[in-house]
Amino acid sequence: MHLQGKVDTIPAPLAAYNLEFADDGRALIYNYDTKGERTGITSLLSDLRGAGIRISDLDTTQSSLEDIFVSLVRAS
């Protein structure tokens, strides 16, 4: 999610989404399971609005098996 302004910290009400900073605080990354019953995107967008964080653009990408493998290796 590309933001209209820079964010220095993620507000406490958004902690459950495990957001990651990108583009030096001008974007946030949200990972979710596309096969899950619920993605949480609707509530995330609502909570972002409630926290006063405005989005200028939204991109989606699907992780490749290589991306998943690298992520797992880094975590161990």
PDB file of C-alpha atoms in Angstrom:
ATOM      1  CA  MET A   1       0.000   0.000   0.000  1.00  0.00           C
ATOM      2  CA  HIS A   2       1.495   3.289  -1.095  1.00  0.00           C
ATOM      3  CA  LEU A   3       0.721   6.000   1.422  1.00  0.00           C
ATOM      4  CA  GLN A   4      -0.115   9.666   0.910  1.00  0.00           C
ATOM      5  CA  GLY A   5       2.440  10.560   3.572  1.00  0.00           C
ATOM      6  CA  LYS A   6       5.296   9.017   5.489  1.00  0.00           C
ATOM      7  CA  VAL A   7       4.564   6.860   8.550  1.00  0.00           C
ATOM      8  CA  ASP A   8       7.226   6.506  11.248  1.00  0.00           C
ATOM      9  CA  THR A   9       5.484   3.994  13.488  1.00  0.00           C
ATOM     10  CA  ILE A  10       2.631   1.593  13.039  1.00  0.00           C
ATOM     11  CA  PRO A  11      -0.227   2.552  15.390  1.00  0.00           C
ATOM     12  CA  ALA A  12      -1.035  -0.031  18.091  1.00  0.00           C
ATOM     13  CA  PRO A  13      -4.511  -0.862  16.670  1.00  0.00           C
ATOM     14  CA  LEU A  14      -2.781  -2.064  13.474  1.00  0.00           C
ATOM     15  CA  ALA A  15      -0.224  -4.337  15.201  1.00  0.00           C
ATOM     16  CA  ALA A  16      -2.281  -7.494  14.609  1.00  0.00           C
ATOM     17  CA  TYR A  17      -1.858  -7.112  10.832  1.00  0.00           C
ATOM     18  CA  ASN A  18       1.942  -7.583  11.024  1.00  0.00           C
ATOM     19  CA  LEU A  19       2.531  -4.745   8.572  1.00  0.00           C
ATOM     20  CA  GLU A  20       6.024  -4.105   7.261  1.00  0.00           C
ATOM     21  CA  PHE A  21       7.484  -0.762   6.234  1.00  0.00           C
ATOM     22  CA  ALA A  22       8.653  -0.192   2.666  1.00  0.00           C
ATOM     23  CA  ASP A  23       9.887   2.787   0.669  1.00  0.00           C
ATOM     24  CA  ASP A  24      11.290   4.482   3.791  1.00  0.00           C
ATOM     25  CA  GLY A  25       7.883   4.598   5.543  1.00  0.00           C
ATOM     26  CA  ARG A  26       5.937   5.734   2.498  1.00  0.00           C
ATOM     27  CA  ALA A  27       4.476   2.268   1.910  1.00  0.00           C
ATOM     28  CA  LEU A  28       3.254  -0.658   3.971  1.00  0.00           C
ATOM     29  CA  ILE A  29       3.322  -4.356   3.101  1.00  0.00           C
ATOM     30  CA  TYR A  30       0.536  -6.670   4.217  1.00  0.00           C
ATOM     31  CA  ASN A  31       0.876 -10.419   3.645  1.00  0.00           C
ATOM     32  CA  TYR A  32      -2.177 -12.651   3.581  1.00  0.00           C
ATOM     33  CA  ASP A  33      -3.268 -16.109   2.463  1.00  0.00           C
ATOM     34  CA  THR A  34      -5.295 -15.856  -0.745  1.00  0.00           C
ATOM     35  CA  LYS A  35      -6.834 -19.249  -0.041  1.00  0.00           C
ATOM     36  CA  GLY A  36      -7.885 -18.326   3.470  1.00  0.00           C
ATOM     37  CA  GLU A  37     -11.520 -17.919   4.372  1.00  0.00           C
ATOM     38  CA  ARG A  38     -10.875 -14.231   5.060  1.00  0.00           C
ATOM     39  CA  THR A  39      -7.992 -12.063   3.941  1.00  0.00           C
ATOM     40  CA  GLY A  40      -8.517  -9.265   6.458  1.00  0.00           C
ATOM     41  CA  ILE A  41      -8.124  -6.612   3.773  1.00  0.00           C
ATOM     42  CA  THR A  42     -11.506  -4.995   4.357  1.00  0.00           C
ATOM     43  CA  SER A  43     -10.911  -4.592   8.082  1.00  0.00           C
ATOM     44  CA  LEU A  44      -7.310  -3.458   7.472  1.00  0.00           C
ATOM     45  CA  LEU A  45      -8.462  -0.689   5.143  1.00  0.00           C
ATOM     46  CA  SER A  46     -11.066   0.401   7.677  1.00  0.00           C
ATOM     47  CA  ASP A  47      -8.533   0.365  10.519  1.00  0.00           C
ATOM     48  CA  LEU A  48      -6.015   2.325   8.422  1.00  0.00           C
ATOM     49  CA  ARG A  49      -8.653   4.980   7.825  1.00  0.00           C
ATOM     50  CA  GLY A  50      -9.478   5.016  11.543  1.00  0.00           C
ATOM     51  CA  ALA A  51      -5.778   5.523  12.347  1.00  0.00           C
ATOM     52  CA  GLY A  52      -5.618   8.481   9.951  1.00  0.00           C
ATOM     53  CA  ILE A  53      -3.375   6.700   7.440  1.00  0.00           C
ATOM     54  CA  ARG A  54      -4.362   7.488   3.865  1.00  0.00           C
ATOM     55  CA  ILE A  55      -3.534   5.263   0.899  1.00  0.00           C
ATOM     56  CA  SER A  56      -2.657   6.724  -2.497  1.00  0.00           C
ATOM     57  CA  ASP A  57      -2.282   3.409  -4.369  1.00  0.00           C
ATOM     58  CA  LEU A  58      -2.524  -0.315  -3.785  1.00  0.00           C
ATOM     59  CA  ASP A  59      -0.536  -3.118  -5.448  1.00  0.00           C
ATOM     60  CA  THR A  60      -0.931  -6.854  -5.099  1.00  0.00           C
ATOM     61  CA  THR A  61       1.566  -9.571  -5.915  1.00  0.00           C
ATOM     62  CA  GLN A  62       1.562 -13.300  -5.436  1.00  0.00           C
ATOM     63  CA  SER A  63       4.562 -14.887  -3.748  1.00  0.00           C
ATOM     64  CA  SER A  64       6.501 -17.428  -5.766  1.00  0.00           C
ATOM     65  CA  LEU A  65       7.741 -20.685  -4.272  1.00  0.00           C
ATOM     66  CA  GLU A  66      11.222 -19.154  -4.289  1.00  0.00           C
ATOM     67  CA  ASP A  67       9.981 -16.158  -2.254  1.00  0.00           C
ATOM     68  CA  ILE A  68       8.403 -18.510   0.281  1.00  0.00           C
ATOM     69  CA  PHE A  69      11.547 -20.651   0.516  1.00  0.00           C
ATOM     70  CA  VAL A  70      13.814 -17.635   1.050  1.00  0.00           C
ATOM     71  CA  SER A  71      11.452 -16.331   3.730  1.00  0.00           C
ATOM     72  CA  LEU A  72      11.494 -19.666   5.546  1.00  0.00           C
ATOM     73  CA  VAL A  73      15.295 -19.899   5.373  1.00  0.00           C
ATOM     74  CA  ARG A  74      15.703 -16.399   6.788  1.00  0.00           C
ATOM     75  CA  ALA A  75      13.333 -17.186   9.656  1.00  0.00           C
ATOM     76  CA  SER A  76      15.315 -20.212  10.794  1.00  0.00           C
TER      77      SER A  76
END
